[in-house]
Amino acid sequence: MKLFNADNHTKSDRHKKIYAFYTLAYTVVDFSAALFFIVGSLLFFHGSTTYIATWLFLIGSIFFGLRPTTTLLRELAYIRAGDYKDVQTS
């Protein structure tokens, strides 16, 4: 099995379920990051809410860092679901 291969999600029904779960997780993380940045941006318009805006930017940044983490976790789940002895990285 080749890592980060677009066809990995079609290998079995289990792979399809893994793909669906991690696609949903990725979308939630992506949407949350955008929401934190938008709300944080709006809060920067008022001096009294700058502190919370800064925290929302930090949280949004963490969520953007979770995006590639989610993809990596999906690939590791594929390996656990299949025969990992033939894993290829290139």
mmCIF file of N, CA, C and O in Angstrom:
data_model
loop_
_atom_site.group_PDB
_atom_site.id
_atom_site.type_symbol
_atom_site.label_atom_id
_atom_site.label_comp_id
_atom_site.label_asym_id
_atom_site.label_seq_id
_atom_site.Cartn_x
_atom_site.Cartn_y
_atom_site.Cartn_z
ATOM 1 N N MET A 1 0.850 -1.174 0.000
ATOM 2 C CA MET A 1 0.000 0.000 0.000
ATOM 3 C C MET A 1 0.893 1.233 0.000
ATOM 4 O O MET A 1 1.839 1.329 0.765
ATOM 5 N N LYS A 2 0.563 2.172 -0.847
ATOM 6 C CA LYS A 2 1.323 3.399 -0.960
ATOM 7 C C LYS A 2 0.673 4.462 -0.081
ATOM 8 O O LYS A 2 -0.546 4.679 -0.156
ATOM 9 N N LEU A 3 1.471 5.115 0.770
ATOM 10 C CA LEU A 3 0.939 6.175 1.627
ATOM 11 C C LEU A 3 0.486 7.374 0.790
ATOM 12 O O LEU A 3 1.090 7.699 -0.218
ATOM 13 N N PHE A 4 -0.571 8.018 1.222
ATOM 14 C CA PHE A 4 -1.129 9.219 0.600
ATOM 15 C C PHE A 4 -1.531 8.983 -0.860
ATOM 16 O O PHE A 4 -1.483 9.879 -1.681
ATOM 17 N N ASN A 5 -1.937 7.763 -1.157
ATOM 18 C CA ASN A 5 -2.440 7.417 -2.483
ATOM 19 C C ASN A 5 -3.941 7.700 -2.509
ATOM 20 O O ASN A 5 -4.676 7.281 -1.617
ATOM 21 N N ALA A 6 -4.392 8.401 -3.520
ATOM 22 C CA ALA A 6 -5.805 8.788 -3.615
ATOM 23 C C ALA A 6 -6.739 7.583 -3.697
ATOM 24 O O ALA A 6 -7.931 7.703 -3.399
ATOM 25 N N ASP A 7 -6.232 6.423 -4.080
ATOM 26 C CA ASP A 7 -7.075 5.234 -4.206
ATOM 27 C C ASP A 7 -7.156 4.405 -2.922
ATOM 28 O O ASP A 7 -7.861 3.397 -2.889
ATOM 29 N N ASN A 8 -6.455 4.792 -1.878
ATOM 30 C CA ASN A 8 -6.450 4.003 -0.644
ATOM 31 C C ASN A 8 -7.846 3.819 -0.058
ATOM 32 O O ASN A 8 -8.140 2.784 0.525
ATOM 33 N N HIS A 9 -8.706 4.798 -0.226
ATOM 34 C CA HIS A 9 -10.032 4.705 0.389
ATOM 35 C C HIS A 9 -10.940 3.684 -0.297
ATOM 36 O O HIS A 9 -12.006 3.373 0.208
ATOM 37 N N THR A 10 -10.506 3.129 -1.412
ATOM 38 C CA THR A 10 -11.343 2.165 -2.137
ATOM 39 C C THR A 10 -10.926 0.717 -1.894
ATOM 40 O O THR A 10 -11.523 -0.191 -2.463
ATOM 41 N N LYS A 11 -9.955 0.487 -1.041
ATOM 42 C CA LYS A 11 -9.423 -0.866 -0.859
ATOM 43 C C LYS A 11 -10.403 -1.832 -0.203
ATOM 44 O O LYS A 11 -10.390 -3.006 -0.480
ATOM 45 N N SER A 12 -11.247 -1.343 0.697
ATOM 46 C CA SER A 12 -12.218 -2.205 1.372
ATOM 47 C C SER A 12 -13.329 -1.330 1.958
ATOM 48 O O SER A 12 -13.233 -0.104 1.964
ATOM 49 N N ASP A 13 -14.361 -1.994 2.467
ATOM 50 C CA ASP A 13 -15.427 -1.242 3.129
ATOM 51 C C ASP A 13 -14.893 -0.519 4.364
ATOM 52 O O ASP A 13 -15.308 0.591 4.670
ATOM 53 N N ARG A 14 -13.976 -1.155 5.074
ATOM 54 C CA ARG A 14 -13.369 -0.509 6.256
ATOM 55 C C ARG A 14 -12.616 0.753 5.851
ATOM 56 O O ARG A 14 -12.697 1.776 6.518
ATOM 57 N N HIS A 15 -11.888 0.691 4.753
ATOM 58 C CA HIS A 15 -11.161 1.857 4.256
ATOM 59 C C HIS A 15 -12.139 2.978 3.886
ATOM 60 O O HIS A 15 -11.855 4.156 4.121
ATOM 61 N N LYS A 16 -13.266 2.614 3.322
ATOM 62 C CA LYS A 16 -14.277 3.629 2.965
ATOM 63 C C LYS A 16 -14.822 4.310 4.221
ATOM 64 O O LYS A 16 -15.040 5.525 4.228
ATOM 65 N N LYS A 17 -15.045 3.528 5.278
ATOM 66 C CA LYS A 17 -15.538 4.105 6.534
ATOM 67 C C LYS A 17 -14.491 5.013 7.169
ATOM 68 O O LYS A 17 -14.814 6.079 7.698
ATOM 69 N N ILE A 18 -13.241 4.587 7.129
ATOM 70 C CA ILE A 18 -12.151 5.419 7.654
ATOM 71 C C ILE A 18 -12.105 6.735 6.892
ATOM 72 O O ILE A 18 -11.995 7.808 7.483
ATOM 73 N N TYR A 19 -12.183 6.644 5.570
ATOM 74 C CA TYR A 19 -12.145 7.845 4.736
ATOM 75 C C TYR A 19 -13.296 8.787 5.090
ATOM 76 O O TYR A 19 -13.088 10.002 5.245
ATOM 77 N N ALA A 20 -14.489 8.252 5.231
ATOM 78 C CA ALA A 20 -15.655 9.082 5.555
ATOM 79 C C ALA A 20 -15.480 9.762 6.913
ATOM 80 O O ALA A 20 -15.753 10.961 7.059
ATOM 81 N N PHE A 21 -15.013 9.013 7.917
ATOM 82 C CA PHE A 21 -14.817 9.581 9.251
ATOM 83 C C PHE A 21 -13.798 10.718 9.221
ATOM 84 O O PHE A 21 -14.042 11.804 9.758
ATOM 85 N N TYR A 22 -12.638 10.474 8.596
ATOM 86 C CA TYR A 22 -11.590 11.489 8.592
ATOM 87 C C TYR A 22 -11.912 12.659 7.675
ATOM 88 O O TYR A 22 -11.453 13.778 7.916
ATOM 89 N N THR A 23 -12.697 12.444 6.647
ATOM 90 C CA THR A 23 -13.153 13.566 5.827
ATOM 91 C C THR A 23 -14.064 14.467 6.640
ATOM 92 O O THR A 23 -13.948 15.701 6.588
ATOM 93 N N LEU A 24 -14.959 13.869 7.412
ATOM 94 C CA LEU A 24 -15.831 14.655 8.294
ATOM 95 C C LEU A 24 -14.997 15.398 9.340
ATOM 96 O O LEU A 24 -15.194 16.596 9.572
ATOM 97 N N ALA A 25 -14.042 14.709 9.965
ATOM 98 C CA ALA A 25 -13.185 15.353 10.970
ATOM 99 C C ALA A 25 -12.407 16.508 10.357
ATOM 100 O O ALA A 25 -12.316 17.592 10.939
ATOM 101 N N TYR A 26 -11.849 16.313 9.162
ATOM 102 C CA TYR A 26 -11.086 17.352 8.480
ATOM 103 C C TYR A 26 -11.971 18.567 8.203
ATOM 104 O O TYR A 26 -11.560 19.708 8.404
ATOM 105 N N THR A 27 -13.185 18.316 7.765
ATOM 106 C CA THR A 27 -14.110 19.411 7.456
ATOM 107 C C THR A 27 -14.480 20.189 8.710
ATOM 108 O O THR A 27 -14.517 21.428 8.690
ATOM 109 N N VAL A 28 -14.729 19.495 9.810
ATOM 110 C CA VAL A 28 -15.051 20.162 11.079
ATOM 111 C C VAL A 28 -13.867 21.007 11.541
ATOM 112 O O VAL A 28 -14.041 22.163 11.961
ATOM 113 N N VAL A 29 -12.660 20.460 11.456
ATOM 114 C CA VAL A 29 -11.452 21.199 11.851
ATOM 115 C C VAL A 29 -11.280 22.425 10.956
ATOM 116 O O VAL A 29 -11.024 23.532 11.441
ATOM 117 N N ASP A 30 -11.426 22.253 9.673
ATOM 118 C CA ASP A 30 -11.263 23.347 8.715
ATOM 119 C C ASP A 30 -12.291 24.451 8.948
ATOM 120 O O ASP A 30 -11.954 25.641 8.986
ATOM 121 N N PHE A 31 -13.550 24.065 9.110
ATOM 122 C CA PHE A 31 -14.616 25.027 9.361
ATOM 123 C C PHE A 31 -14.381 25.761 10.679
ATOM 124 O O PHE A 31 -14.543 26.982 10.757
ATOM 125 N N SER A 32 -13.980 25.026 11.713
ATOM 126 C CA SER A 32 -13.738 25.645 13.022
ATOM 127 C C SER A 32 -12.609 26.664 12.954
ATOM 128 O O SER A 32 -12.713 27.754 13.531
ATOM 129 N N ALA A 33 -11.530 26.306 12.263
ATOM 130 C CA ALA A 33 -10.405 27.235 12.127
ATOM 131 C C ALA A 33 -10.862 28.525 11.452
ATOM 132 O O ALA A 33 -10.547 29.629 11.920
ATOM 133 N N ALA A 34 -11.609 28.400 10.385
ATOM 134 C CA ALA A 34 -12.102 29.588 9.682
ATOM 135 C C ALA A 34 -13.015 30.410 10.579
ATOM 136 O O ALA A 34 -12.920 31.646 10.616
ATOM 137 N N LEU A 35 -13.886 29.749 11.320
ATOM 138 C CA LEU A 35 -14.808 30.447 12.213
ATOM 139 C C LEU A 35 -14.052 31.220 13.296
ATOM 140 O O LEU A 35 -14.358 32.394 13.559
ATOM 141 N N PHE A 36 -13.054 30.585 13.903
ATOM 142 C CA PHE A 36 -12.258 31.270 14.930
ATOM 143 C C PHE A 36 -11.560 32.497 14.351
ATOM 144 O O PHE A 36 -11.505 33.552 14.992
ATOM 145 N N PHE A 37 -11.021 32.392 13.149
ATOM 146 C CA PHE A 37 -10.350 33.531 12.534
ATOM 147 C C PHE A 37 -11.329 34.648 12.174
ATOM 148 O O PHE A 37 -11.027 35.822 12.361
ATOM 149 N N ILE A 38 -12.491 34.293 11.674
ATOM 150 C CA ILE A 38 -13.485 35.321 11.319
ATOM 151 C C ILE A 38 -13.964 36.061 12.562
ATOM 152 O O ILE A 38 -13.989 37.292 12.594
ATOM 153 N N VAL A 39 -14.334 35.304 13.595
ATOM 154 C CA VAL A 39 -14.810 35.942 14.829
ATOM 155 C C VAL A 39 -13.682 36.757 15.454
ATOM 156 O O VAL A 39 -13.895 37.898 15.899
ATOM 157 N N GLY A 40 -12.477 36.209 15.479
ATOM 158 C CA GLY A 40 -11.335 36.951 16.008
ATOM 159 C C GLY A 40 -11.095 38.236 15.250
ATOM 160 O O GLY A 40 -10.821 39.288 15.846
ATOM 161 N N SER A 41 -11.213 38.198 13.933
ATOM 162 C CA SER A 41 -11.042 39.399 13.116
ATOM 163 C C SER A 41 -12.077 40.458 13.468
ATOM 164 O O SER A 41 -11.755 41.649 13.576
ATOM 165 N N LEU A 42 -13.322 40.035 13.632
ATOM 166 C CA LEU A 42 -14.374 40.991 13.993
ATOM 167 C C LEU A 42 -14.124 41.608 15.363
ATOM 168 O O LEU A 42 -14.372 42.803 15.573
ATOM 169 N N LEU A 43 -13.629 40.806 16.284
ATOM 170 C CA LEU A 43 -13.381 41.311 17.635
ATOM 171 C C LEU A 43 -12.228 42.310 17.688
ATOM 172 O O LEU A 43 -12.154 43.127 18.608
ATOM 173 N N PHE A 44 -11.339 42.275 16.709
ATOM 174 C CA PHE A 44 -10.240 43.248 16.676
ATOM 175 C C PHE A 44 -10.718 44.657 16.350
ATOM 176 O O PHE A 44 -9.986 45.622 16.537
ATOM 177 N N PHE A 45 -11.941 44.816 15.895
ATOM 178 C CA PHE A 45 -12.464 46.151 15.606
ATOM 179 C C PHE A 45 -12.755 46.956 16.875
ATOM 180 O O PHE A 45 -12.893 48.164 16.818
ATOM 181 N N HIS A 46 -12.855 46.291 18.002
ATOM 182 C CA HIS A 46 -13.119 46.959 19.277
ATOM 183 C C HIS A 46 -11.945 46.721 20.211
ATOM 184 O O HIS A 46 -11.558 45.569 20.447
ATOM 185 N N GLY A 47 -11.400 47.783 20.743
ATOM 186 C CA GLY A 47 -10.248 47.681 21.636
ATOM 187 C C GLY A 47 -10.510 46.824 22.861
ATOM 188 O O GLY A 47 -9.623 46.131 23.355
ATOM 189 N N SER A 48 -11.743 46.820 23.346
ATOM 190 C CA SER A 48 -12.061 46.070 24.559
ATOM 191 C C SER A 48 -12.094 44.553 24.343
ATOM 192 O O SER A 48 -12.072 43.786 25.298
ATOM 193 N N THR A 49 -12.138 44.101 23.104
ATOM 194 C CA THR A 49 -12.212 42.657 22.834
ATOM 195 C C THR A 49 -10.936 42.119 22.175
ATOM 196 O O THR A 49 -10.918 40.999 21.689
ATOM 197 N N THR A 50 -9.875 42.912 22.207
ATOM 198 C CA THR A 50 -8.615 42.498 21.576
ATOM 199 C C THR A 50 -8.031 41.248 22.229
ATOM 200 O O THR A 50 -7.487 40.379 21.548
ATOM 201 N N TYR A 51 -8.160 41.142 23.549
ATOM 202 C CA TYR A 51 -7.598 39.997 24.264
ATOM 203 C C TYR A 51 -8.242 38.689 23.792
ATOM 204 O O TYR A 51 -7.540 37.734 23.442
ATOM 205 N N ILE A 52 -9.549 38.655 23.751
ATOM 206 C CA ILE A 52 -10.239 37.434 23.305
ATOM 207 C C ILE A 52 -9.982 37.183 21.820
ATOM 208 O O ILE A 52 -9.864 36.035 21.381
ATOM 209 N N ALA A 53 -9.860 38.250 21.029
ATOM 210 C CA ALA A 53 -9.561 38.098 19.605
ATOM 211 C C ALA A 53 -8.212 37.410 19.410
ATOM 212 O O ALA A 53 -8.068 36.536 18.553
ATOM 213 N N THR A 54 -7.241 37.795 20.234
ATOM 214 C CA THR A 54 -5.916 37.179 20.153
ATOM 215 C C THR A 54 -5.999 35.684 20.465
ATOM 216 O O THR A 54 -5.382 34.856 19.787
ATOM 217 N N TRP A 55 -6.765 35.325 21.475
ATOM 218 C CA TRP A 55 -6.948 33.909 21.823
ATOM 219 C C TRP A 55 -7.636 33.150 20.697
ATOM 220 O O TRP A 55 -7.278 32.009 20.389
ATOM 221 N N LEU A 56 -8.630 33.769 20.057
ATOM 222 C CA LEU A 56 -9.319 33.099 18.952
ATOM 223 C C LEU A 56 -8.370 32.885 17.776
ATOM 224 O O LEU A 56 -8.442 31.852 17.100
ATOM 225 N N PHE A 57 -7.465 33.842 17.531
ATOM 226 C CA PHE A 57 -6.470 33.654 16.482
ATOM 227 C C PHE A 57 -5.542 32.496 16.821
ATOM 228 O O PHE A 57 -5.193 31.694 15.951
ATOM 229 N N LEU A 58 -5.145 32.386 18.073
ATOM 230 C CA LEU A 58 -4.295 31.273 18.489
ATOM 231 C C LEU A 58 -5.023 29.938 18.319
ATOM 232 O O LEU A 58 -4.464 28.977 17.765
ATOM 233 N N ILE A 59 -6.266 29.875 18.752
ATOM 234 C CA ILE A 59 -7.053 28.640 18.611
ATOM 235 C C ILE A 59 -7.244 28.295 17.135
ATOM 236 O O ILE A 59 -7.110 27.135 16.730
ATOM 237 N N GLY A 60 -7.537 29.306 16.311
ATOM 238 C CA GLY A 60 -7.669 29.080 14.872
ATOM 239 C C GLY A 60 -6.389 28.535 14.264
ATOM 240 O O GLY A 60 -6.417 27.636 13.419
ATOM 241 N N SER A 61 -5.244 29.057 14.718
ATOM 242 C CA SER A 61 -3.957 28.575 14.228
ATOM 243 C C SER A 61 -3.737 27.116 14.611
ATOM 244 O O SER A 61 -3.218 26.319 13.818
ATOM 245 N N ILE A 62 -4.108 26.761 15.825
ATOM 246 C CA ILE A 62 -3.989 25.370 16.266
ATOM 247 C C ILE A 62 -4.856 24.464 15.401
ATOM 248 O O ILE A 62 -4.432 23.383 14.968
ATOM 249 N N PHE A 63 -6.073 24.917 15.105
ATOM 250 C CA PHE A 63 -6.957 24.119 14.256
ATOM 251 C C PHE A 63 -6.391 23.971 12.847
ATOM 252 O O PHE A 63 -6.515 22.904 12.245
ATOM 253 N N PHE A 64 -5.766 25.021 12.315
ATOM 254 C CA PHE A 64 -5.131 24.880 11.008
ATOM 255 C C PHE A 64 -3.977 23.885 11.075
ATOM 256 O O PHE A 64 -3.709 23.175 10.111
ATOM 257 N N GLY A 65 -3.303 23.796 12.214
ATOM 258 C CA GLY A 65 -2.268 22.784 12.393
ATOM 259 C C GLY A 65 -2.827 21.376 12.480
ATOM 260 O O GLY A 65 -2.138 20.405 12.169
ATOM 261 N N LEU A 66 -4.084 21.262 12.887
ATOM 262 C CA LEU A 66 -4.725 19.947 12.974
ATOM 263 C C LEU A 66 -5.107 19.391 11.598
ATOM 264 O O LEU A 66 -5.349 18.190 11.466
ATOM 265 N N ARG A 67 -5.181 20.247 10.598
ATOM 266 C CA ARG A 67 -5.559 19.771 9.263
ATOM 267 C C ARG A 67 -4.607 18.696 8.745
ATOM 268 O O ARG A 67 -5.042 17.587 8.405
ATOM 269 N N PRO A 68 -3.289 18.964 8.668
ATOM 270 C CA PRO A 68 -2.403 17.887 8.192
ATOM 271 C C PRO A 68 -2.318 16.723 9.176
ATOM 272 O O PRO A 68 -2.090 15.584 8.773
ATOM 273 N N THR A 69 -2.528 17.012 10.449
ATOM 274 C CA THR A 69 -2.534 15.949 11.448
ATOM 275 C C THR A 69 -3.675 14.978 11.175
ATOM 276 O O THR A 69 -3.507 13.754 11.282
ATOM 277 N N THR A 70 -4.831 15.503 10.811
ATOM 278 C CA THR A 70 -5.987 14.672 10.489
ATOM 279 C C THR A 70 -5.680 13.765 9.286
ATOM 280 O O THR A 70 -6.003 12.583 9.295
ATOM 281 N N THR A 71 -5.031 14.326 8.285
ATOM 282 C CA THR A 71 -4.677 13.537 7.106
ATOM 283 C C THR A 71 -3.689 12.434 7.469
ATOM 284 O O THR A 71 -3.830 11.286 7.018
ATOM 285 N N LEU A 72 -2.703 12.753 8.287
ATOM 286 C CA LEU A 72 -1.737 11.743 8.713
ATOM 287 C C LEU A 72 -2.411 10.644 9.532
ATOM 288 O O LEU A 72 -2.146 9.452 9.330
ATOM 289 N N LEU A 73 -3.311 11.012 10.421
ATOM 290 C CA LEU A 73 -4.035 10.018 11.220
ATOM 291 C C LEU A 73 -4.875 9.099 10.334
ATOM 292 O O LEU A 73 -4.984 7.908 10.606
ATOM 293 N N ARG A 74 -5.445 9.660 9.269
ATOM 294 C CA ARG A 74 -6.213 8.833 8.329
ATOM 295 C C ARG A 74 -5.311 7.789 7.673
ATOM 296 O O ARG A 74 -5.669 6.615 7.581
ATOM 297 N N GLU A 75 -4.132 8.205 7.251
ATOM 298 C CA GLU A 75 -3.200 7.271 6.615
ATOM 299 C C GLU A 75 -2.766 6.180 7.591
ATOM 300 O O GLU A 75 -2.649 5.009 7.216
ATOM 301 N N LEU A 76 -2.542 6.539 8.841
ATOM 302 C CA LEU A 76 -2.177 5.541 9.851
ATOM 303 C C LEU A 76 -3.336 4.575 10.104
ATOM 304 O O LEU A 76 -3.111 3.379 10.320
ATOM 305 N N ALA A 77 -4.561 5.078 10.048
ATOM 306 C CA ALA A 77 -5.731 4.205 10.206
ATOM 307 C C ALA A 77 -5.834 3.239 9.031
ATOM 308 O O ALA A 77 -6.194 2.069 9.214
ATOM 309 N N TYR A 78 -5.504 3.697 7.826
ATOM 310 C CA TYR A 78 -5.483 2.794 6.665
ATOM 311 C C TYR A 78 -4.476 1.672 6.889
ATOM 312 O O TYR A 78 -4.742 0.510 6.583
ATOM 313 N N ILE A 79 -3.316 2.038 7.396
ATOM 314 C CA ILE A 79 -2.280 1.028 7.626
ATOM 315 C C ILE A 79 -2.775 0.002 8.637
ATOM 316 O O ILE A 79 -2.603 -1.205 8.449
ATOM 317 N N ARG A 80 -3.402 0.462 9.718
ATOM 318 C CA ARG A 80 -3.922 -0.467 10.731
ATOM 319 C C ARG A 80 -5.030 -1.350 10.164
ATOM 320 O O ARG A 80 -5.190 -2.492 10.589
ATOM 321 N N ALA A 81 -5.781 -0.843 9.197
ATOM 322 C CA ALA A 81 -6.902 -1.595 8.633
ATOM 323 C C ALA A 81 -6.450 -2.614 7.592
ATOM 324 O O ALA A 81 -7.165 -3.567 7.314
ATOM 325 N N GLY A 82 -5.270 -2.416 7.022
ATOM 326 C CA GLY A 82 -4.826 -3.298 5.952
ATOM 327 C C GLY A 82 -3.515 -3.964 6.282
ATOM 328 O O GLY A 82 -3.063 -3.994 7.427
ATOM 329 N N ASP A 83 -2.900 -4.501 5.253
ATOM 330 C CA ASP A 83 -1.623 -5.176 5.396
ATOM 331 C C ASP A 83 -0.517 -4.125 5.361
ATOM 332 O O ASP A 83 -0.191 -3.590 4.316
ATOM 333 N N TYR A 84 0.042 -3.809 6.513
ATOM 334 C CA TYR A 84 1.038 -2.748 6.597
ATOM 335 C C TYR A 84 2.447 -3.224 6.228
ATOM 336 O O TYR A 84 3.374 -2.430 6.196
ATOM 337 N N LYS A 85 2.619 -4.482 5.944
ATOM 338 C CA LYS A 85 3.957 -5.005 5.597
ATOM 339 C C LYS A 85 4.435 -4.481 4.255
ATOM 340 O O LYS A 85 5.628 -4.434 3.994
ATOM 341 N N ASP A 86 3.503 -4.082 3.398
ATOM 342 C CA ASP A 86 3.888 -3.613 2.073
ATOM 343 C C ASP A 86 3.753 -2.101 1.909
ATOM 344 O O ASP A 86 3.591 -1.604 0.817
ATOM 345 N N VAL A 87 3.842 -1.366 3.012
ATOM 346 C CA VAL A 87 3.710 0.093 2.963
ATOM 347 C C VAL A 87 4.868 0.680 2.179
ATOM 348 O O VAL A 87 6.030 0.351 2.397
ATOM 349 N N GLN A 88 4.516 1.583 1.247
ATOM 350 C CA GLN A 88 5.503 2.282 0.447
ATOM 351 C C GLN A 88 5.347 3.778 0.698
ATOM 352 O O GLN A 88 4.240 4.279 0.782
ATOM 353 N N THR A 89 6.450 4.492 0.794
ATOM 354 C CA THR A 89 6.382 5.925 1.035
ATOM 355 C C THR A 89 6.587 6.733 -0.231
ATOM 356 O O THR A 89 6.415 7.927 -0.229
ATOM 357 N N SER A 90 6.966 6.110 -1.307
ATOM 358 C CA SER A 90 7.138 6.862 -2.563
ATOM 359 C C SER A 90 6.664 6.072 -3.741
ATOM 360 O O SER A 90 6.330 4.957 -3.688
#
